[in-house]
Coordinates of C-alpha atoms and ligand atoms in Angstrom, one line a residue:
M1 CA 0.0 0.0 0.0
K2 CA 1.3 3.5 -0.9
T3 CA 1.3 6.0 1.9
F4 CA 0.9 9.8 1.6
P5 CA 4.0 12.0 1.9
P6 CA 4.6 13.2 5.5
H7 CA 3.3 16.8 4.9
V8 CA -0.1 15.3 4.0
A9 CA -2.7 14.6 6.7
F10 CA -6.0 12.8 6.8
L11 CA -9.1 14.7 8.1
G12 CA -12.3 12.9 8.8
I13 CA -15.3 15.2 9.3
D14 CA -18.2 14.3 11.6
S15 CA -18.0 10.6 10.9
Q16 CA -20.6 9.8 13.5
L17 CA -23.5 7.5 13.7
T18 CA -25.8 10.5 14.2
F19 CA -25.2 11.3 10.5
C20 CA -25.7 7.7 9.2
E21 CA -28.9 5.9 8.3
D22 CA -31.0 5.7 11.5
G23 CA -29.2 8.6 13.1
G24 CA -30.7 11.9 14.2
L25 CA -29.7 13.6 11.0
A26 CA -29.5 10.7 8.7
V27 CA -27.4 11.0 5.5
S28 CA -28.0 8.1 3.0
G29 CA -24.7 6.4 2.2
G30 CA -23.3 7.3 5.6
H31 CA -22.4 3.8 6.8
Q32 CA -21.0 2.9 3.4
I33 CA -18.2 5.5 3.5
M34 CA -16.6 4.3 6.8
P35 CA -14.4 1.6 5.2
K36 CA -13.1 4.3 2.8
L37 CA -12.2 6.6 5.7
N38 CA -10.3 3.7 7.3
E39 CA -8.4 3.2 4.1
L40 CA -7.5 6.9 3.8
R41 CA -6.5 7.1 7.5
S42 CA -4.2 4.1 7.0
K43 CA -2.3 5.9 4.2
S44 CA -1.5 8.9 6.4
T45 CA 1.0 9.4 9.2
K46 CA -1.2 12.0 11.0
G47 CA -4.9 11.8 11.5
Y48 CA -7.4 14.5 12.6
W49 CA -11.2 14.1 13.1
T50 CA -14.0 16.4 13.9
Q51 CA -17.0 15.6 16.0
D52 CA -20.3 17.5 15.9
W53 CA -20.9 18.0 19.7
H54 CA -24.0 19.9 20.7
P55 CA -25.6 20.5 24.1
V56 CA -29.2 19.5 24.6
G57 CA -31.5 22.2 23.3
H58 CA -28.9 23.6 20.8
S59 CA -30.2 26.6 18.8
S60 CA -29.7 24.7 15.5
F61 CA -32.3 22.1 16.5
A62 CA -35.8 22.6 15.1
S63 CA -37.2 21.1 18.4
T64 CA -35.6 23.9 20.5
H65 CA -37.9 26.4 18.7
G66 CA -40.9 24.2 18.2
R67 CA -40.3 24.3 14.4
E68 CA -40.3 21.8 11.6
P69 CA -36.8 20.4 10.7
F70 CA -35.2 21.9 7.6
T71 CA -37.0 25.3 8.0
K72 CA -34.6 28.3 7.3
V73 CA -34.6 31.1 9.9
W74 CA -32.4 34.0 11.0
L75 CA -30.9 33.6 14.5
E76 CA -29.6 36.3 16.8
N77 CA -28.0 35.1 20.0
G78 CA -29.6 31.7 19.4
Q79 CA -33.2 33.2 19.1
I80 CA -35.3 33.3 15.9
V81 CA -35.6 36.9 14.8
A82 CA -37.2 36.2 11.4
D83 CA -38.1 33.4 9.0
Y84 CA -35.8 33.3 6.0
D85 CA -37.3 34.8 2.8
D86 CA -35.5 34.6 -0.6
N87 CA -36.7 38.2 -1.4
A88 CA -36.1 39.9 1.9
E89 CA -32.9 41.5 3.2
A90 CA -31.0 39.8 5.9
P91 CA -31.7 41.2 9.4
K92 CA -28.7 43.0 10.8
N93 CA -26.4 40.8 13.0
A94 CA -28.5 37.7 12.4
V95 CA -27.0 34.4 11.1
L96 CA -28.9 32.2 8.6
Q97 CA -29.7 28.8 10.2
I98 CA -31.3 25.7 8.7
L99 CA -33.1 24.1 11.6
W100 CA -32.0 20.4 11.9
P101 CA -33.5 17.4 13.6
D102 CA -31.8 16.7 17.0
H103 CA -28.3 15.2 16.3
G104 CA -24.8 15.0 17.7
I105 CA -25.9 15.4 21.3
Q106 CA -22.8 15.4 23.6
G107 CA -22.2 12.0 25.3
T108 CA -24.9 10.1 23.4
E109 CA -24.0 6.8 21.7
E110 CA -24.8 8.2 18.3
A111 CA -22.5 11.2 18.8
A112 CA -19.5 8.9 19.0
L113 CA -17.3 8.4 16.0
H114 CA -18.5 5.5 14.0
P115 CA -17.7 2.2 15.8
I116 CA -16.0 0.6 12.7
L117 CA -13.5 3.4 12.4
H118 CA -9.9 2.7 13.3
V119 CA -8.8 5.8 15.2
P120 CA -5.2 5.6 16.5
S121 CA -4.9 6.8 20.1
D122 CA -2.7 9.8 19.2
D123 CA -5.1 11.1 16.5
M124 CA -6.6 14.5 17.4
I125 CA -10.3 15.1 17.7
L126 CA -11.8 18.5 17.3
R127 CA -15.2 18.9 18.9
K128 CA -17.4 21.7 17.5
G129 CA -20.9 23.1 18.1
N130 CA -20.6 23.4 21.9
N131 CA -21.8 26.9 22.0
P132 CA -25.6 26.7 22.4
N133 CA -26.2 29.9 20.4
I134 CA -23.9 29.3 17.4
D135 CA -23.8 26.4 15.0
S136 CA -20.4 25.3 13.7
Y137 CA -20.2 23.6 10.4
S138 CA -16.6 24.3 9.4
C139 CA -13.6 22.9 11.3
V140 CA -12.0 26.3 11.2
F141 CA -14.7 28.8 12.1
E142 CA -18.1 28.7 13.8
N143 CA -21.0 29.9 11.7
D144 CA -20.5 33.5 12.9
K145 CA -17.2 33.3 11.0
K146 CA -15.4 34.9 14.0
T147 CA -15.1 32.4 16.8
Q148 CA -13.2 29.2 16.2
P149 CA -13.5 25.6 17.5
R150 CA -10.4 24.5 19.5
F151 CA -8.8 21.3 20.5
E152 CA -8.5 20.5 24.2
N153 CA -5.0 22.0 24.1
G154 CA -6.5 25.4 23.0
M155 CA -5.2 25.3 19.5
T156 CA -7.3 25.8 16.4
L157 CA -7.1 23.2 13.6
P158 CA -5.0 25.5 11.3
E159 CA -2.6 26.2 14.1
Q160 CA -2.2 22.5 15.0
L161 CA -1.7 21.5 11.3
R162 CA 1.0 24.1 10.9
E163 CA 2.7 23.1 14.1
D164 CA 2.6 19.5 12.8
G165 CA 4.2 20.5 9.4
I166 CA 1.1 19.7 7.4
T167 CA 0.5 21.6 4.2
T168 CA -2.1 19.3 2.5
V169 CA -5.3 17.8 3.8
V170 CA -7.1 14.8 2.4
M171 CA -10.7 15.1 3.6
G172 CA -13.8 12.9 3.7
G173 CA -16.8 12.4 6.0
L174 CA -20.3 13.8 6.6
A175 CA -22.0 15.7 5.3
L176 CA -20.3 16.6 2.0
D177 CA -22.7 19.5 1.4
V178 CA -22.5 21.0 4.9
C179 CA -19.5 20.4 7.2
V180 CA -17.1 18.9 4.7
R181 CA -17.9 21.8 2.3
D182 CA -17.5 24.6 4.8
G183 CA -14.4 23.1 6.4
A184 CA -12.7 22.5 3.0
L185 CA -13.4 26.0 1.9
D186 CA -12.0 27.5 5.1
L187 CA -8.9 25.3 5.1
K188 CA -8.2 26.4 1.5
K189 CA -8.6 30.1 2.6
E190 CA -6.1 29.4 5.4
G191 CA -3.5 28.4 2.8
F192 CA -3.7 24.6 2.9
D193 CA -3.9 22.4 -0.2
V194 CA -7.2 20.6 0.1
I195 CA -8.3 17.3 -1.5
V196 CA -11.9 16.2 -1.0
V197 CA -12.5 12.5 -1.6
L198 CA -16.0 11.9 -3.1
D199 CA -16.3 8.2 -2.3
A200 CA -15.3 8.9 1.3
S201 CA -18.1 11.4 1.7
A202 CA -21.9 11.4 1.5
A203 CA -24.2 14.4 1.0
I204 CA -27.6 15.3 2.5
S205 CA -28.9 16.2 -0.9
S206 CA -27.7 15.7 -4.5
E207 CA -28.4 19.4 -5.3
G208 CA -26.2 20.2 -2.3
K209 CA -23.5 17.8 -3.5
M210 CA -23.4 19.5 -7.0
A211 CA -23.3 23.0 -5.4
A212 CA -20.5 21.9 -3.1
I213 CA -18.4 20.5 -5.9
K214 CA -18.8 23.7 -7.9
D215 CA -17.7 25.7 -4.8
F216 CA -14.7 23.3 -4.4
L217 CA -13.6 23.7 -8.0
N218 CA -14.0 27.5 -7.9
A219 CA -11.9 27.7 -4.8
G220 CA -9.1 25.5 -6.2
I221 CA -9.9 22.5 -4.1
Y222 CA -9.1 19.1 -5.6
V223 CA -12.0 16.7 -5.9
C224 CA -11.2 13.0 -6.6
Y225 CA -12.0 9.4 -5.9
S226 CA -9.9 7.4 -3.4
D227 CA -8.3 5.2 -6.1
E228 CA -6.8 8.3 -7.8
L229 CA -4.7 9.4 -4.7
D230 CA -1.7 7.1 -5.3
A231 CA -1.3 8.5 -8.8
Y232 CA -1.6 12.0 -7.4
F233 CA 1.0 11.6 -4.7
H234 CA 3.3 9.3 -6.6
P235 CA 3.0 10.4 -10.3
S236 CA 6.2 8.9 -11.6
Q237 CA 5.0 5.4 -10.8
H238 CA 1.8 6.0 -12.7
A239 CA 3.0 7.7 -15.9
P240 CA 1.4 6.4 -19.1
A241 CA 3.6 4.1 -21.1
P242 CA 5.5 6.0 -23.8
Ligands
VGL1 C1 -23.7 18.8 10.0 C2 -25.8 19.8 9.8 C3 -25.8 20.1 11.1 C4 -22.6 18.1 9.3 C5 -23.7 19.1 11.3 O1 -21.8 17.4 10.0 O2 -22.5 18.2 8.0 N1 -24.8 19.2 9.2 N2 -24.7 19.8 11.9
ZN2 ZN1 -24.8 19.9 14.0

C-alpha cells in the first residue's frame, strides 16, 4: 500500500452514527463511506477528526424552537428573529440557520465516532458546536465566521496543522454538502492544499453535492476518488507508457 507523503494529513469530518442511516440527521450512504475513511486514514501518518458535539436544546435544533426540521430562519443570540425569505434583506447581526432534527448530542451513543473506524490513540479530535447559540459547520470557524473551534490543548485546527508540518489535507466524512464543504473552503482560505475524496463522503442532498463540488472547483480545491490518490502523490509510478 502506498502512503501519503509526511506533509499530507487525513481529516475525517463528523464521521458519526448520528449522520448515518437511522441517526438523528440521517445521510444516506453514511455507513458505506466508513471503510473508505479507514483506508484513507491508514495511508496517512497523521490523523485528525471532527465531531459535531451539541448540548441538549442547541439553537440549531428545530425542536428547540418548536419548528419543523429543515426550516430556514435568522438567528440572533440563538433566538429566531425572522423566517428566511428569498426576497427579503438579511436582518442585521443575524445568522442564517437551517433548523435540523436533533443530532450529535454530547455524550450520546450516536454522537460517538462510527464504531468501525480505526482511530489511532494519538489522532486528534476537534469537537465543535458546543456553543448553544452558534452552529459550527466548518472545522476552522463557527458559523458567525469569527469564533473558532479549538482542541482541548487550546489550538485551532490550522494552528495545529501548521505546528505538525502539514500543508495538504485529504478530507472525507459527513456531510459533504454542509460540514465537509465549509471546512474544505475555510482550510483552503487558510492556505492549505485541500483534496476532497468523493467516495469517502456522502451528502444530505444531490443538489447540495453538486453545489459543493462547484464551490470546491471555484476555490481551487481538488476533488477526486480514493483510487486516484496514489497517482496524485506518486505520479512517476503512474505515468502512461511511452
Ligand atoms: C452537519 C448539519 C448540522 C454536518 C452538522 O456534519 O454536516 N450538518 N450539523
Ligand atoms: Zn450539528
